[in-house]
């Protein structure tokens, strides 16, 4: 079972790239971030024609997340609990049945960027991470395969960055953010990339200053796994080639391969 995350930076701008990638790789479940459209504007027919079930949590012009799955959804949850007044569309979770009567949960997130740090955006980021911590802690109590994935806007270590000194102090790489990250991972989550390689690996290259040409990247797109999901992890692929495509996203897909029991095809 192949499960992937990709910040596409606008579904309308990247539709051709996303469809091309799906046709080439055929993952089973995909989480998209920054779809930047309302639910009714999402081009679901293009994905349904390729055999995907589609669920979205959209927002006009900003944010927005979607889940695509070749298997039917048992449950769908939209929005991060903990603040009923938060209008930002940044989380969608799908629950899927397995043939042995179990379930797997896939939670797709677009964690706030937090810049500039001297604005209200940084406290919002930290508060959102606190809410995510509570959400994940609750999900882990179910003791089932659970994957929380997406654009975390968080550089875990200097090894995950082309130039740590240049990024230090940014909302993506500063003590407060890293403390929240460590607290989250220390709940018992496994960073899928780091579980499979110690090599330097990037998932994002800025559009500015020739970052792609210079390989001046950072790793901010992650798959975090519950113990039950980590036990089933076979490997991870970072689809770096998509960054060199025509009109690319500044992020690339990150895909985990899991030895999960086959899903039930029943609706």
C-alpha positions as a LaTeX table, in Angstrom:
\begin{tabular}{lrrr}
\hline
Residue & $x$ (\AA) & $y$ (\AA) & $z$ (\AA) \\
\hline
Unk1 & 0.00 & 0.00 & 0.00 \\
Unk2 & 1.55 & 3.27 & $-1.15$ \\
Unk3 & 0.56 & 6.47 & 0.65 \\
Unk4 & 1.91 & 9.88 & $-0.39$ \\
Unk5 & 1.83 & 13.56 & 0.55 \\
Unk6 & 2.31 & 16.54 & $-1.79$ \\
Unk7 & 1.95 & 20.28 & $-1.33$ \\
Unk8 & 0.86 & 21.24 & $-4.84$ \\
Unk9 & 0.73 & 25.03 & $-4.33$ \\
Unk10 & $-2.61$ & 25.48 & $-6.11$ \\
Unk11 & $-4.67$ & 22.74 & $-7.78$ \\
Unk12 & $-5.55$ & 24.90 & $-10.78$ \\
Unk13 & $-1.92$ & 25.80 & $-11.45$ \\
Unk14 & $-0.61$ & 22.23 & $-10.94$ \\
Unk15 & $-3.45$ & 20.03 & $-12.16$ \\
Unk16 & $-1.51$ & 18.74 & $-15.16$ \\
Unk17 & 1.52 & 17.92 & $-13.00$ \\
Unk18 & $-0.57$ & 16.12 & $-10.39$ \\
Unk19 & $-2.45$ & 14.06 & $-12.97$ \\
Unk20 & 0.78 & 13.20 & $-14.80$ \\
Unk21 & 2.36 & 12.04 & $-11.55$ \\
Unk22 & $-0.69$ & 9.96 & $-10.61$ \\
Unk23 & $-0.74$ & 8.32 & $-14.03$ \\
Unk24 & 2.95 & 7.45 & $-13.73$ \\
Unk25 & 3.12 & 6.26 & $-10.12$ \\
Unk26 & $-0.46$ & 5.20 & $-9.23$ \\
Unk27 & $-0.27$ & 5.61 & $-5.42$ \\
Unk28 & $-3.16$ & 4.23 & $-3.39$ \\
Unk29 & $-3.78$ & 7.22 & $-1.11$ \\
Unk30 & $-2.58$ & 10.79 & $-1.62$ \\
Unk31 & $-2.83$ & 13.84 & 0.61 \\
Unk32 & $-2.64$ & 17.19 & $-1.19$ \\
Unk33 & $-2.02$ & 20.50 & 0.55 \\
Unk34 & $-2.57$ & 24.09 & $-0.55$ \\
Unk35 & $-5.31$ & 23.24 & $-3.02$ \\
Unk36 & $-6.35$ & 26.92 & $-2.75$ \\
Unk37 & $-9.98$ & 26.46 & $-3.76$ \\
Unk38 & $-13.43$ & 25.86 & $-2.32$ \\
Unk39 & $-14.74$ & 22.29 & $-2.20$ \\
Unk40 & $-17.13$ & 22.82 & $-5.11$ \\
Unk41 & $-14.32$ & 24.18 & $-7.30$ \\
Unk42 & $-12.02$ & 21.18 & $-6.86$ \\
Unk43 & $-11.68$ & 19.26 & $-10.17$ \\
Unk44 & $-12.80$ & 15.97 & $-8.67$ \\
Unk45 & $-13.97$ & 14.50 & $-11.98$ \\
Unk46 & $-10.38$ & 14.38 & $-13.23$ \\
Unk47 & $-9.40$ & 12.22 & $-10.25$ \\
Unk48 & $-12.54$ & 10.11 & $-10.17$ \\
Unk49 & $-11.91$ & 9.21 & $-13.81$ \\
Unk50 & $-8.63$ & 7.68 & $-12.59$ \\
Unk51 & $-10.35$ & 5.58 & $-9.95$ \\
Unk52 & $-9.86$ & 7.85 & $-6.94$ \\
Unk53 & $-12.43$ & 8.70 & $-4.30$ \\
Unk54 & $-12.08$ & 12.38 & $-3.42$ \\
Unk55 & $-12.65$ & 14.27 & $-0.17$ \\
Unk56 & $-11.67$ & 17.91 & 0.33 \\
Unk57 & $-11.56$ & 20.61 & 2.98 \\
Unk58 & $-11.21$ & 23.73 & 0.90 \\
Unk59 & $-10.82$ & 27.46 & 1.40 \\
Unk60 & $-11.09$ & 30.22 & $-1.19$ \\
Unk61 & $-7.68$ & 31.27 & $-2.45$ \\
Unk62 & $-5.68$ & 29.93 & 0.51 \\
Unk63 & $-4.75$ & 26.73 & 2.32 \\
Unk64 & $-7.07$ & 23.79 & 1.68 \\
Unk65 & $-6.36$ & 20.05 & 1.83 \\
Unk66 & $-7.61$ & 17.01 & $-0.05$ \\
Unk67 & $-7.44$ & 13.23 & 0.22 \\
Unk68 & $-7.52$ & 10.96 & $-2.82$ \\
Unk69 & $-8.00$ & 7.25 & $-2.30$ \\
Unk70 & $-8.50$ & 4.25 & $-4.54$ \\
Unk71 & $-10.43$ & 2.73 & $-1.65$ \\
Unk72 & $-13.70$ & 4.02 & $-0.20$ \\
Unk73 & $-13.75$ & 6.24 & 2.87 \\
Unk74 & $-15.36$ & 4.79 & 6.00 \\
Unk75 & $-15.11$ & 8.13 & 7.78 \\
Unk76 & $-13.94$ & 11.64 & 6.95 \\
Unk77 & $-13.00$ & 14.30 & 9.52 \\
Unk78 & $-12.37$ & 17.93 & 8.58 \\
Unk79 & $-10.63$ & 20.56 & 10.65 \\
Unk80 & $-8.36$ & 20.47 & 13.70 \\
Unk81 & $-10.28$ & 20.39 & 16.99 \\
Unk82 & $-9.56$ & 22.85 & 19.76 \\
Unk83 & $-10.62$ & 26.19 & 18.29 \\
Unk84 & $-14.13$ & 26.51 & 16.86 \\
Unk85 & $-13.33$ & 30.03 & 15.63 \\
Unk86 & $-10.41$ & 28.97 & 13.44 \\
Unk87 & $-11.53$ & 29.42 & 9.78 \\
Unk88 & $-8.41$ & 27.98 & 8.15 \\
Unk89 & $-8.76$ & 24.70 & 6.24 \\
Unk90 & $-5.64$ & 22.76 & 7.21 \\
Unk91 & $-6.59$ & 19.19 & 8.19 \\
Unk92 & $-8.55$ & 16.32 & 6.70 \\
Unk93 & $-8.51$ & 12.72 & 7.95 \\
Unk94 & $-9.75$ & 9.55 & 6.30 \\
Unk95 & $-10.47$ & 6.18 & 7.90 \\
Unk96 & $-10.34$ & 3.02 & 5.81 \\
Unk97 & $-11.32$ & $-0.60$ & 6.55 \\
Unk98 & $-8.94$ & $-3.50$ & 6.07 \\
Unk99 & $-9.80$ & $-7.03$ & 5.06 \\
Unk100 & $-9.02$ & $-8.40$ & 8.51 \\
Unk101 & $-11.54$ & $-6.10$ & 10.15 \\
Unk102 & $-9.04$ & $-3.46$ & 11.22 \\
Unk103 & $-8.70$ & 0.14 & 10.13 \\
Unk104 & $-6.00$ & 2.55 & 9.03 \\
Unk105 & $-6.18$ & 6.31 & 9.61 \\
Unk106 & $-4.54$ & 8.80 & 7.28 \\
Unk107 & $-4.45$ & 12.40 & 8.46 \\
Unk108 & $-3.36$ & 15.05 & 5.94 \\
Unk109 & $-2.23$ & 18.42 & 7.32 \\
Unk110 & $-0.95$ & 21.78 & 6.16 \\
Unk111 & 0.73 & 23.17 & 9.25 \\
Unk112 & 0.96 & 26.99 & 9.41 \\
Unk113 & 4.14 & 28.61 & 8.14 \\
Unk114 & 4.37 & 31.09 & 11.02 \\
Unk115 & 6.32 & 33.86 & 9.31 \\
Unk116 & 6.99 & 36.61 & 10.08 \\
Unk117 & 7.75 & 35.59 & 13.64 \\
Unk118 & 7.02 & 39.08 & 14.99 \\
Unk119 & 3.42 & 38.89 & 13.76 \\
Unk120 & 0.39 & 36.98 & 15.04 \\
Unk121 & 1.19 & 34.23 & 12.53 \\
Unk122 & 3.88 & 32.71 & 14.73 \\
Unk123 & 1.74 & 32.36 & 17.89 \\
Unk124 & $-0.94$ & 30.86 & 15.64 \\
Unk125 & 1.57 & 28.29 & 14.37 \\
Unk126 & 2.60 & 27.32 & 17.91 \\
Unk127 & $-1.01$ & 27.14 & 19.08 \\
Unk128 & $-1.90$ & 24.99 & 16.09 \\
Unk129 & 0.93 & 22.62 & 16.96 \\
Unk130 & $-0.37$ & 22.35 & 20.52 \\
Unk131 & $-3.80$ & 21.44 & 19.17 \\
Unk132 & $-2.20$ & 18.92 & 16.80 \\
Unk133 & $-0.35$ & 17.38 & 19.73 \\
Unk134 & $-3.63$ & 16.78 & 21.56 \\
Unk135 & $-5.28$ & 15.43 & 18.41 \\
Unk136 & $-2.45$ & 12.98 & 17.71 \\
Unk137 & $-2.27$ & 11.87 & 21.34 \\
Unk138 & $-5.95$ & 10.98 & 21.18 \\
Unk139 & $-5.53$ & 9.08 & 17.92 \\
Unk140 & $-2.54$ & 7.10 & 19.19 \\
Unk141 & $-4.68$ & 5.77 & 22.03 \\
Unk142 & $-6.60$ & 3.76 & 19.41 \\
Unk143 & $-3.46$ & 1.64 & 18.86 \\
Unk144 & $-4.02$ & 1.24 & 15.13 \\
Unk145 & $-2.04$ & 2.10 & 12.00 \\
Unk146 & $-2.14$ & 5.90 & 11.89 \\
Unk147 & $-0.25$ & 8.19 & 9.51 \\
Unk148 & $-0.16$ & 11.95 & 9.98 \\
Unk149 & 1.44 & 13.48 & 6.93 \\
Unk150 & 1.72 & 16.69 & 4.99 \\
Unk151 & 3.56 & 19.97 & 4.80 \\
Unk152 & 4.64 & 20.58 & 8.40 \\
Unk153 & 6.55 & 23.79 & 7.61 \\
Unk154 & 9.17 & 22.46 & 10.03 \\
Unk155 & 12.84 & 21.64 & 9.43 \\
Unk156 & 13.61 & 18.92 & 12.03 \\
Unk157 & 17.42 & 19.30 & 12.14 \\
Unk158 & 20.27 & 21.09 & 10.45 \\
Unk159 & 20.87 & 17.93 & 8.42 \\
Unk160 & 17.49 & 18.56 & 6.77 \\
Unk161 & 18.58 & 21.93 & 5.41 \\
Unk162 & 21.12 & 23.03 & 2.80 \\
Unk163 & 22.29 & 25.96 & 4.96 \\
Unk164 & 21.21 & 25.77 & 8.63 \\
Unk165 & 22.73 & 29.14 & 9.50 \\
Unk166 & 20.71 & 30.86 & 6.79 \\
Unk167 & 17.45 & 29.35 & 8.05 \\
Unk168 & 18.02 & 29.60 & 11.81 \\
Unk169 & 15.49 & 31.96 & 13.36 \\
Unk170 & 12.90 & 31.42 & 10.64 \\
Unk171 & 9.55 & 30.14 & 11.92 \\
Unk172 & 10.38 & 26.81 & 10.28 \\
Unk173 & 13.64 & 26.42 & 12.19 \\
Unk174 & 13.81 & 28.04 & 15.60 \\
Unk175 & 13.72 & 26.78 & 19.21 \\
Unk176 & 9.99 & 27.23 & 19.85 \\
Unk177 & 8.99 & 25.38 & 16.68 \\
Unk178 & 11.50 & 22.60 & 17.20 \\
Unk179 & 10.34 & 22.09 & 20.77 \\
Unk180 & 6.78 & 21.55 & 19.54 \\
Unk181 & 8.07 & 19.13 & 16.88 \\
Unk182 & 10.02 & 17.08 & 19.42 \\
Unk183 & 7.04 & 16.93 & 21.78 \\
Unk184 & 4.91 & 15.64 & 18.92 \\
Unk185 & 7.37 & 12.99 & 17.76 \\
Unk186 & 8.03 & 11.94 & 21.35 \\
Unk187 & 4.42 & 10.83 & 21.66 \\
Unk188 & 5.70 & 7.72 & 19.88 \\
Unk189 & 5.73 & 8.74 & 16.22 \\
Unk190 & 8.33 & 7.64 & 13.69 \\
Unk191 & 9.67 & 10.00 & 11.01 \\
Unk192 & 9.36 & 7.73 & 7.96 \\
Unk193 & 12.24 & 9.30 & 6.02 \\
Unk194 & 14.66 & 9.14 & 8.95 \\
Unk195 & 13.59 & 5.56 & 9.68 \\
Unk196 & 14.79 & 4.52 & 6.24 \\
Unk197 & 17.84 & 6.70 & 5.53 \\
Unk198 & 20.38 & 8.94 & 7.22 \\
Unk199 & 21.19 & 10.67 & 3.92 \\
Unk200 & 20.45 & 14.35 & 3.48 \\
Unk201 & 17.13 & 14.67 & 1.69 \\
Unk202 & 15.04 & 17.68 & 0.69 \\
Unk203 & 11.36 & 18.06 & $-0.24$ \\
Unk204 & 11.15 & 21.81 & $-0.96$ \\
Unk205 & 13.16 & 24.21 & $-3.12$ \\
Unk206 & 12.16 & 27.87 & $-3.22$ \\
Unk207 & 11.26 & 29.44 & $-6.55$ \\
Unk208 & 13.74 & 32.26 & $-5.83$ \\
Unk209 & 17.51 & 32.59 & $-6.22$ \\
Unk210 & 18.01 & 29.44 & $-8.26$ \\
Unk211 & 17.34 & 27.18 & $-5.28$ \\
Unk212 & 16.49 & 24.18 & $-7.43$ \\
Unk213 & 19.54 & 24.60 & $-9.66$ \\
Unk214 & 21.80 & 24.90 & $-6.60$ \\
Unk215 & 20.00 & 22.10 & $-4.71$ \\
Unk216 & 19.40 & 24.62 & $-1.93$ \\
Unk217 & 16.52 & 22.72 & $-0.40$ \\
Unk218 & 14.96 & 21.86 & 2.93 \\
Unk219 & 12.93 & 18.91 & 4.24 \\
Unk220 & 9.56 & 20.07 & 5.55 \\
Unk221 & 7.14 & 17.47 & 4.12 \\
Unk222 & 6.84 & 14.52 & 6.46 \\
Unk223 & 5.12 & 11.22 & 7.15 \\
Unk224 & 4.87 & 10.54 & 10.88 \\
Unk225 & 3.81 & 7.04 & 11.83 \\
Unk226 & 2.20 & 5.40 & 14.82 \\
Unk227 & 4.04 & 2.28 & 16.06 \\
Unk228 & 1.50 & 0.11 & 14.24 \\
Unk229 & 2.16 & 1.94 & 10.96 \\
Unk230 & 5.94 & 2.09 & 11.49 \\
Unk231 & 6.04 & $-1.69$ & 11.88 \\
Unk232 & 4.61 & $-1.97$ & 8.37 \\
Unk233 & 6.88 & 0.55 & 6.65 \\
Unk234 & 8.82 & $-0.95$ & 3.73 \\
Unk235 & 10.42 & 2.19 & 2.35 \\
Unk236 & 10.10 & 5.84 & 1.37 \\
Unk237 & 10.48 & 7.53 & $-2.01$ \\
Unk238 & 10.97 & 11.28 & $-2.45$ \\
Unk239 & 9.88 & 12.07 & $-6.01$ \\
Unk240 & 12.48 & 14.78 & $-6.55$ \\
Unk241 & 12.15 & 14.71 & $-10.33$ \\
Unk242 & 8.79 & 16.50 & $-10.23$ \\
Unk243 & 10.52 & 19.71 & $-9.11$ \\
Unk244 & 12.18 & 19.89 & $-12.52$ \\
Unk245 & 8.91 & 19.57 & $-14.46$ \\
Unk246 & 7.25 & 22.42 & $-16.34$ \\
Unk247 & 5.36 & 24.76 & $-13.99$ \\
Unk248 & 6.24 & 22.68 & $-10.89$ \\
Unk249 & 5.22 & 23.04 & $-7.30$ \\
Unk250 & 8.03 & 24.15 & $-5.01$ \\
Unk251 & 7.40 & 20.92 & $-3.04$ \\
Unk252 & 7.73 & 17.32 & $-4.25$ \\
Unk253 & 5.76 & 14.18 & $-3.33$ \\
Unk254 & 6.93 & 11.99 & $-0.45$ \\
Unk255 & 5.61 & 8.44 & $-0.64$ \\
Unk256 & 5.64 & 5.65 & 1.92 \\
Unk257 & 5.29 & 1.98 & 1.01 \\
Unk258 & 3.48 & $-0.02$ & 3.70 \\
Unk259 & 2.88 & $-3.73$ & 4.19 \\
Unk260 & $-0.71$ & $-3.17$ & 5.21 \\
Unk261 & $-3.36$ & $-5.85$ & 5.00 \\
Unk262 & $-5.37$ & $-5.41$ & 1.80 \\
Unk263 & $-8.22$ & $-2.98$ & 1.97 \\
Unk264 & $-11.81$ & $-4.09$ & 1.61 \\
Unk265 & $-13.24$ & $-2.99$ & $-1.73$ \\
Unk266 & $-16.76$ & $-2.78$ & $-0.34$ \\
Unk267 & $-18.23$ & 0.69 & 0.00 \\
\hline
\end{tabular}
